[in-house]
Amino acid sequence: MKQENSDQQGTLRSFFEELFGKNANESKFHEFSSIVCDPGAACQPIHPDTNYTDVAPQYTVFLALQDIDEEMGRTIFLPGTNTEAVHEEYDKHAKSNKYSSTEKERFLAQQKYRQGLLKKGDVAIMDSRTLHCGSENRKSRRVLLYFTLRNPLYSGPVFPEGSKLESLDISLGNFQ
């Protein structure tokens, strides 16, 4: 997970050009939507958006439309969990009844956690294989704009369409 302040130099485009190289313009938008989290919303289970693959299939950009504090159901990221070893261990606990909740808790307790405490205009960029969750909202409505880009360097199976109109075929190359 990479977090950038809107006052820092550079653009999202330059970030993805560095990440995807000469293929950046081919990166298709998979999702384009918002996340709305109202007071009383429960904490999500910790999860990745995609299973482990050798190459990250997607990257999600979260854009804060307001200042987000600890009480507003912020996103919690577990950096470094986009690896094959972590996914194997996670899947063992998440998909099997053989392992106790204590074992799962012990596994999750070994991970690092970062809170998505963004200021209005800040962005957080997440590899879709990263474990994360939305936390409980105990305060006020939180709204994030987000979009997910398909990695043009990924050649595995295509995921089902995301939250954009199927007929809307846009890529990073549509923006200069």
PDB file of C-alpha atoms in Angstrom:
ATOM      1  CA  MET A   1       0.000   0.000   0.000  1.00  0.00           C
ATOM      2  CA  LYS A   2       1.348   3.400  -0.941  1.00  0.00           C
ATOM      3  CA  GLN A   3      -0.092   6.544   0.569  1.00  0.00           C
ATOM      4  CA  GLU A   4       0.472   9.944  -1.010  1.00  0.00           C
ATOM      5  CA  ASN A   5      -0.437  13.392   0.195  1.00  0.00           C
ATOM      6  CA  SER A   6      -2.062  15.560  -2.459  1.00  0.00           C
ATOM      7  CA  ASP A   7       0.598  18.229  -1.830  1.00  0.00           C
ATOM      8  CA  GLN A   8       3.482  15.917  -2.828  1.00  0.00           C
ATOM      9  CA  GLN A   9       5.104  16.180  -6.260  1.00  0.00           C
ATOM     10  CA  GLY A  10       4.023  13.826  -9.011  1.00  0.00           C
ATOM     11  CA  THR A  11       0.754  12.525 -10.288  1.00  0.00           C
ATOM     12  CA  LEU A  12      -1.104   9.254 -10.208  1.00  0.00           C
ATOM     13  CA  ARG A  13      -0.363   8.934 -13.906  1.00  0.00           C
ATOM     14  CA  SER A  14       3.402   9.182 -13.292  1.00  0.00           C
ATOM     15  CA  PHE A  15       3.097   6.601 -10.498  1.00  0.00           C
ATOM     16  CA  PHE A  16       1.396   4.115 -12.832  1.00  0.00           C
ATOM     17  CA  GLU A  17       3.783   4.912 -15.688  1.00  0.00           C
ATOM     18  CA  GLU A  18       6.645   3.971 -13.384  1.00  0.00           C
ATOM     19  CA  LEU A  19       4.832   0.839 -12.193  1.00  0.00           C
ATOM     20  CA  PHE A  20       3.592  -0.398 -15.601  1.00  0.00           C
ATOM     21  CA  GLY A  21       6.346   1.075 -17.816  1.00  0.00           C
ATOM     22  CA  LYS A  22       5.606   1.481 -21.502  1.00  0.00           C
ATOM     23  CA  ASN A  23       2.349  -0.486 -21.031  1.00  0.00           C
ATOM     24  CA  ALA A  24       0.752   2.125 -18.746  1.00  0.00           C
ATOM     25  CA  ASN A  25      -1.641   3.461 -21.395  1.00  0.00           C
ATOM     26  CA  GLU A  26      -3.091  -0.053 -21.811  1.00  0.00           C
ATOM     27  CA  SER A  27      -4.231  -0.248 -18.168  1.00  0.00           C
ATOM     28  CA  LYS A  28      -8.036  -0.628 -18.237  1.00  0.00           C
ATOM     29  CA  PHE A  29     -10.363   0.694 -15.564  1.00  0.00           C
ATOM     30  CA  HIS A  30     -11.994  -2.266 -13.823  1.00  0.00           C
ATOM     31  CA  GLU A  31     -13.978  -0.347 -11.231  1.00  0.00           C
ATOM     32  CA  PHE A  32     -14.955   3.265 -10.708  1.00  0.00           C
ATOM     33  CA  SER A  33     -17.231   3.940  -7.767  1.00  0.00           C
ATOM     34  CA  SER A  34     -17.461   5.169  -4.212  1.00  0.00           C
ATOM     35  CA  ILE A  35     -17.412   3.543  -0.820  1.00  0.00           C
ATOM     36  CA  VAL A  36     -19.982   4.929   1.603  1.00  0.00           C
ATOM     37  CA  CYS A  37     -19.681   3.864   5.227  1.00  0.00           C
ATOM     38  CA  ASP A  38     -22.436   5.052   7.567  1.00  0.00           C
ATOM     39  CA  PRO A  39     -22.321   5.243  11.373  1.00  0.00           C
ATOM     40  CA  GLY A  40     -22.976   1.833  12.910  1.00  0.00           C
ATOM     41  CA  ALA A  41     -21.402  -0.077  10.009  1.00  0.00           C
ATOM     42  CA  ALA A  42     -19.628  -3.177  11.311  1.00  0.00           C
ATOM     43  CA  CYS A  43     -15.993  -4.015  10.665  1.00  0.00           C
ATOM     44  CA  GLN A  44     -15.404  -6.088   7.528  1.00  0.00           C
ATOM     45  CA  PRO A  45     -13.516  -9.358   7.787  1.00  0.00           C
ATOM     46  CA  ILE A  46      -9.876  -9.032   6.729  1.00  0.00           C
ATOM     47  CA  HIS A  47      -9.599 -10.055   3.072  1.00  0.00           C
ATOM     48  CA  PRO A  48      -7.711  -9.553  -0.215  1.00  0.00           C
ATOM     49  CA  ASP A  49      -9.621  -8.341  -3.292  1.00  0.00           C
ATOM     50  CA  THR A  50      -7.893 -10.968  -5.467  1.00  0.00           C
ATOM     51  CA  ASN A  51      -6.128 -14.240  -4.832  1.00  0.00           C
ATOM     52  CA  TYR A  52      -2.357 -14.468  -4.977  1.00  0.00           C
ATOM     53  CA  THR A  53      -0.754 -14.361  -8.424  1.00  0.00           C
ATOM     54  CA  ASP A  54       2.905 -13.791  -9.333  1.00  0.00           C
ATOM     55  CA  VAL A  55       2.020 -10.392 -10.833  1.00  0.00           C
ATOM     56  CA  ALA A  56      -0.486  -8.066  -9.181  1.00  0.00           C
ATOM     57  CA  PRO A  57      -3.637  -8.253 -11.313  1.00  0.00           C
ATOM     58  CA  GLN A  58      -5.061  -4.910 -10.191  1.00  0.00           C
ATOM     59  CA  TYR A  59      -4.340  -1.768  -8.193  1.00  0.00           C
ATOM     60  CA  THR A  60      -6.990   0.216  -6.358  1.00  0.00           C
ATOM     61  CA  VAL A  61      -6.738   3.959  -5.768  1.00  0.00           C
ATOM     62  CA  PHE A  62      -8.720   5.372  -2.832  1.00  0.00           C
ATOM     63  CA  LEU A  63      -9.286   9.150  -2.975  1.00  0.00           C
ATOM     64  CA  ALA A  64     -10.427  10.803   0.263  1.00  0.00           C
ATOM     65  CA  LEU A  65     -13.319  13.206  -0.311  1.00  0.00           C
ATOM     66  CA  GLN A  66     -13.106  14.334   3.332  1.00  0.00           C
ATOM     67  CA  ASP A  67     -10.726  14.016   6.279  1.00  0.00           C
ATOM     68  CA  ILE A  68     -10.965  10.481   7.683  1.00  0.00           C
ATOM     69  CA  ASP A  69     -10.259   9.795  11.338  1.00  0.00           C
ATOM     70  CA  GLU A  70     -10.102   6.622  13.459  1.00  0.00           C
ATOM     71  CA  GLU A  71     -13.816   6.640  14.315  1.00  0.00           C
ATOM     72  CA  MET A  72     -15.138   6.831  10.729  1.00  0.00           C
ATOM     73  CA  GLY A  73     -14.680   3.253   9.516  1.00  0.00           C
ATOM     74  CA  ARG A  74     -11.273   3.831   7.956  1.00  0.00           C
ATOM     75  CA  THR A  75      -9.619   1.199   5.783  1.00  0.00           C
ATOM     76  CA  ILE A  76      -6.979  -0.853   7.547  1.00  0.00           C
ATOM     77  CA  PHE A  77      -4.169  -2.222   5.365  1.00  0.00           C
ATOM     78  CA  LEU A  78      -1.812  -5.098   6.195  1.00  0.00           C
ATOM     79  CA  PRO A  79       1.304  -4.159   4.180  1.00  0.00           C
ATOM     80  CA  GLY A  80       3.490  -6.971   2.891  1.00  0.00           C
ATOM     81  CA  THR A  81       0.593  -9.456   2.769  1.00  0.00           C
ATOM     82  CA  ASN A  82       0.545  -9.623  -1.022  1.00  0.00           C
ATOM     83  CA  THR A  83       2.979 -12.571  -1.033  1.00  0.00           C
ATOM     84  CA  GLU A  84       2.418 -16.203  -1.875  1.00  0.00           C
ATOM     85  CA  ALA A  85       3.477 -17.372   1.618  1.00  0.00           C
ATOM     86  CA  VAL A  86       1.037 -15.049   3.390  1.00  0.00           C
ATOM     87  CA  HIS A  87      -1.815 -16.013   1.046  1.00  0.00           C
ATOM     88  CA  GLU A  88      -1.160 -19.722   1.594  1.00  0.00           C
ATOM     89  CA  GLU A  89      -1.301 -19.213   5.354  1.00  0.00           C
ATOM     90  CA  TYR A  90      -4.336 -16.908   5.116  1.00  0.00           C
ATOM     91  CA  ASP A  91      -6.198 -19.364   2.857  1.00  0.00           C
ATOM     92  CA  LYS A  92      -5.436 -22.218   5.265  1.00  0.00           C
ATOM     93  CA  HIS A  93      -7.212 -20.309   8.047  1.00  0.00           C
ATOM     94  CA  ALA A  94      -9.926 -18.605   5.985  1.00  0.00           C
ATOM     95  CA  LYS A  95     -11.080 -21.617   3.949  1.00  0.00           C
ATOM     96  CA  SER A  96     -10.825 -24.473   6.401  1.00  0.00           C
ATOM     97  CA  ASN A  97     -12.745 -25.517   9.485  1.00  0.00           C
ATOM     98  CA  LYS A  98      -9.677 -27.446  10.722  1.00  0.00           C
ATOM     99  CA  TYR A  99      -8.007 -24.347  12.121  1.00  0.00           C
ATOM    100  CA  SER A 100      -9.281 -22.675  15.268  1.00  0.00           C
ATOM    101  CA  SER A 101     -10.089 -18.995  15.513  1.00  0.00           C
ATOM    102  CA  THR A 102      -7.135 -18.790  17.932  1.00  0.00           C
ATOM    103  CA  GLU A 103      -4.761 -19.949  15.180  1.00  0.00           C
ATOM    104  CA  LYS A 104      -6.259 -17.424  12.762  1.00  0.00           C
ATOM    105  CA  GLU A 105      -5.975 -14.659  15.372  1.00  0.00           C
ATOM    106  CA  ARG A 106      -2.349 -15.636  16.029  1.00  0.00           C
ATOM    107  CA  PHE A 107      -1.597 -15.473  12.285  1.00  0.00           C
ATOM    108  CA  LEU A 108      -3.244 -12.046  11.943  1.00  0.00           C
ATOM    109  CA  ALA A 109      -1.521 -10.766  15.100  1.00  0.00           C
ATOM    110  CA  GLN A 110       1.856 -11.407  13.416  1.00  0.00           C
ATOM    111  CA  GLN A 111       1.035  -8.979  10.591  1.00  0.00           C
ATOM    112  CA  LYS A 112       1.679  -5.238  10.444  1.00  0.00           C
ATOM    113  CA  TYR A 113      -1.334  -2.923  10.303  1.00  0.00           C
ATOM    114  CA  ARG A 114      -1.621   0.574   8.798  1.00  0.00           C
ATOM    115  CA  GLN A 115      -4.644   2.801   9.167  1.00  0.00           C
ATOM    116  CA  GLY A 116      -5.974   4.694   6.149  1.00  0.00           C
ATOM    117  CA  LEU A 117      -6.223   8.011   7.978  1.00  0.00           C
ATOM    118  CA  LEU A 118      -6.393  10.175   4.889  1.00  0.00           C
ATOM    119  CA  LYS A 119      -6.918  13.909   4.618  1.00  0.00           C
ATOM    120  CA  LYS A 120      -9.248  15.345   1.988  1.00  0.00           C
ATOM    121  CA  GLY A 121      -7.520  14.945  -1.392  1.00  0.00           C
ATOM    122  CA  ASP A 122      -5.041  12.273  -0.223  1.00  0.00           C
ATOM    123  CA  VAL A 123      -4.842   8.941  -2.012  1.00  0.00           C
ATOM    124  CA  ALA A 124      -3.909   5.425  -0.945  1.00  0.00           C
ATOM    125  CA  ILE A 125      -2.898   2.920  -3.631  1.00  0.00           C
ATOM    126  CA  MET A 126      -3.333  -0.782  -2.889  1.00  0.00           C
ATOM    127  CA  ASP A 127      -2.159  -3.930  -4.655  1.00  0.00           C
ATOM    128  CA  SER A 128      -5.339  -6.047  -4.932  1.00  0.00           C
ATOM    129  CA  ARG A 129      -3.589  -9.011  -3.262  1.00  0.00           C
ATOM    130  CA  THR A 130      -3.053  -7.019  -0.039  1.00  0.00           C
ATOM    131  CA  LEU A 131      -5.066  -8.069   3.013  1.00  0.00           C
ATOM    132  CA  HIS A 132      -7.247  -5.224   4.270  1.00  0.00           C
ATOM    133  CA  CYS A 133     -10.635  -4.396   5.795  1.00  0.00           C
ATOM    134  CA  GLY A 134     -12.983  -1.522   6.444  1.00  0.00           C
ATOM    135  CA  SER A 135     -13.194  -0.885  10.184  1.00  0.00           C
ATOM    136  CA  GLU A 136     -16.273  -0.194  12.271  1.00  0.00           C
ATOM    137  CA  ASN A 137     -17.770   3.289  11.817  1.00  0.00           C
ATOM    138  CA  ARG A 138     -18.587   4.848  15.190  1.00  0.00           C
ATOM    139  CA  LYS A 139     -18.895   8.481  14.125  1.00  0.00           C
ATOM    140  CA  SER A 140     -20.162   9.876  10.829  1.00  0.00           C
ATOM    141  CA  ARG A 141     -20.588   9.025   7.173  1.00  0.00           C
ATOM    142  CA  ARG A 142     -17.331   8.361   5.318  1.00  0.00           C
ATOM    143  CA  VAL A 143     -17.165   8.611   1.533  1.00  0.00           C
ATOM    144  CA  LEU A 144     -14.200   7.570  -0.604  1.00  0.00           C
ATOM    145  CA  LEU A 145     -13.988   7.731  -4.368  1.00  0.00           C
ATOM    146  CA  TYR A 146     -12.110   4.725  -5.691  1.00  0.00           C
ATOM    147  CA  PHE A 147     -11.079   3.190  -8.956  1.00  0.00           C
ATOM    148  CA  THR A 148      -9.307  -0.027  -9.817  1.00  0.00           C
ATOM    149  CA  LEU A 149      -6.907  -0.380 -12.729  1.00  0.00           C
ATOM    150  CA  ARG A 150      -6.076  -3.710 -14.336  1.00  0.00           C
ATOM    151  CA  ASN A 151      -2.357  -4.292 -14.517  1.00  0.00           C
ATOM    152  CA  PRO A 152      -1.403  -4.566 -18.219  1.00  0.00           C
ATOM    153  CA  LEU A 153       1.586  -6.731 -17.179  1.00  0.00           C
ATOM    154  CA  TYR A 154      -0.771  -9.364 -15.710  1.00  0.00           C
ATOM    155  CA  SER A 155      -1.654 -12.139 -18.182  1.00  0.00           C
ATOM    156  CA  GLY A 156      -3.786 -14.419 -16.011  1.00  0.00           C
ATOM    157  CA  PRO A 157      -7.560 -14.883 -16.019  1.00  0.00           C
ATOM    158  CA  VAL A 158      -9.636 -11.710 -16.308  1.00  0.00           C
ATOM    159  CA  PHE A 159     -11.817 -10.958 -13.328  1.00  0.00           C
ATOM    160  CA  PRO A 160     -15.545 -10.356 -13.675  1.00  0.00           C
ATOM    161  CA  GLU A 161     -16.475  -6.804 -14.565  1.00  0.00           C
ATOM    162  CA  GLY A 162     -16.219  -4.381 -11.690  1.00  0.00           C
ATOM    163  CA  SER A 163     -18.445  -1.462 -10.769  1.00  0.00           C
ATOM    164  CA  LYS A 164     -18.433   0.438 -14.043  1.00  0.00           C
ATOM    165  CA  LEU A 165     -20.645   0.222 -17.090  1.00  0.00           C
ATOM    166  CA  GLU A 166     -19.455  -2.665 -19.270  1.00  0.00           C
ATOM    167  CA  SER A 167     -19.825  -0.468 -22.336  1.00  0.00           C
ATOM    168  CA  LEU A 168     -17.498   2.117 -20.798  1.00  0.00           C
ATOM    169  CA  ASP A 169     -14.157   0.906 -22.148  1.00  0.00           C
ATOM    170  CA  ILE A 170     -11.620   3.332 -20.738  1.00  0.00           C
ATOM    171  CA  SER A 171      -7.943   3.019 -20.018  1.00  0.00           C
ATOM    172  CA  LEU A 172      -5.204   5.172 -18.552  1.00  0.00           C
ATOM    173  CA  GLY A 173      -4.317   6.133 -22.133  1.00  0.00           C
ATOM    174  CA  ASN A 174      -7.613   8.067 -22.356  1.00  0.00           C
ATOM    175  CA  PHE A 175      -6.205  10.593 -19.880  1.00  0.00           C
ATOM    176  CA  GLN A 176      -3.280  12.868 -20.616  1.00  0.00           C
TER     177      GLN A 176
END
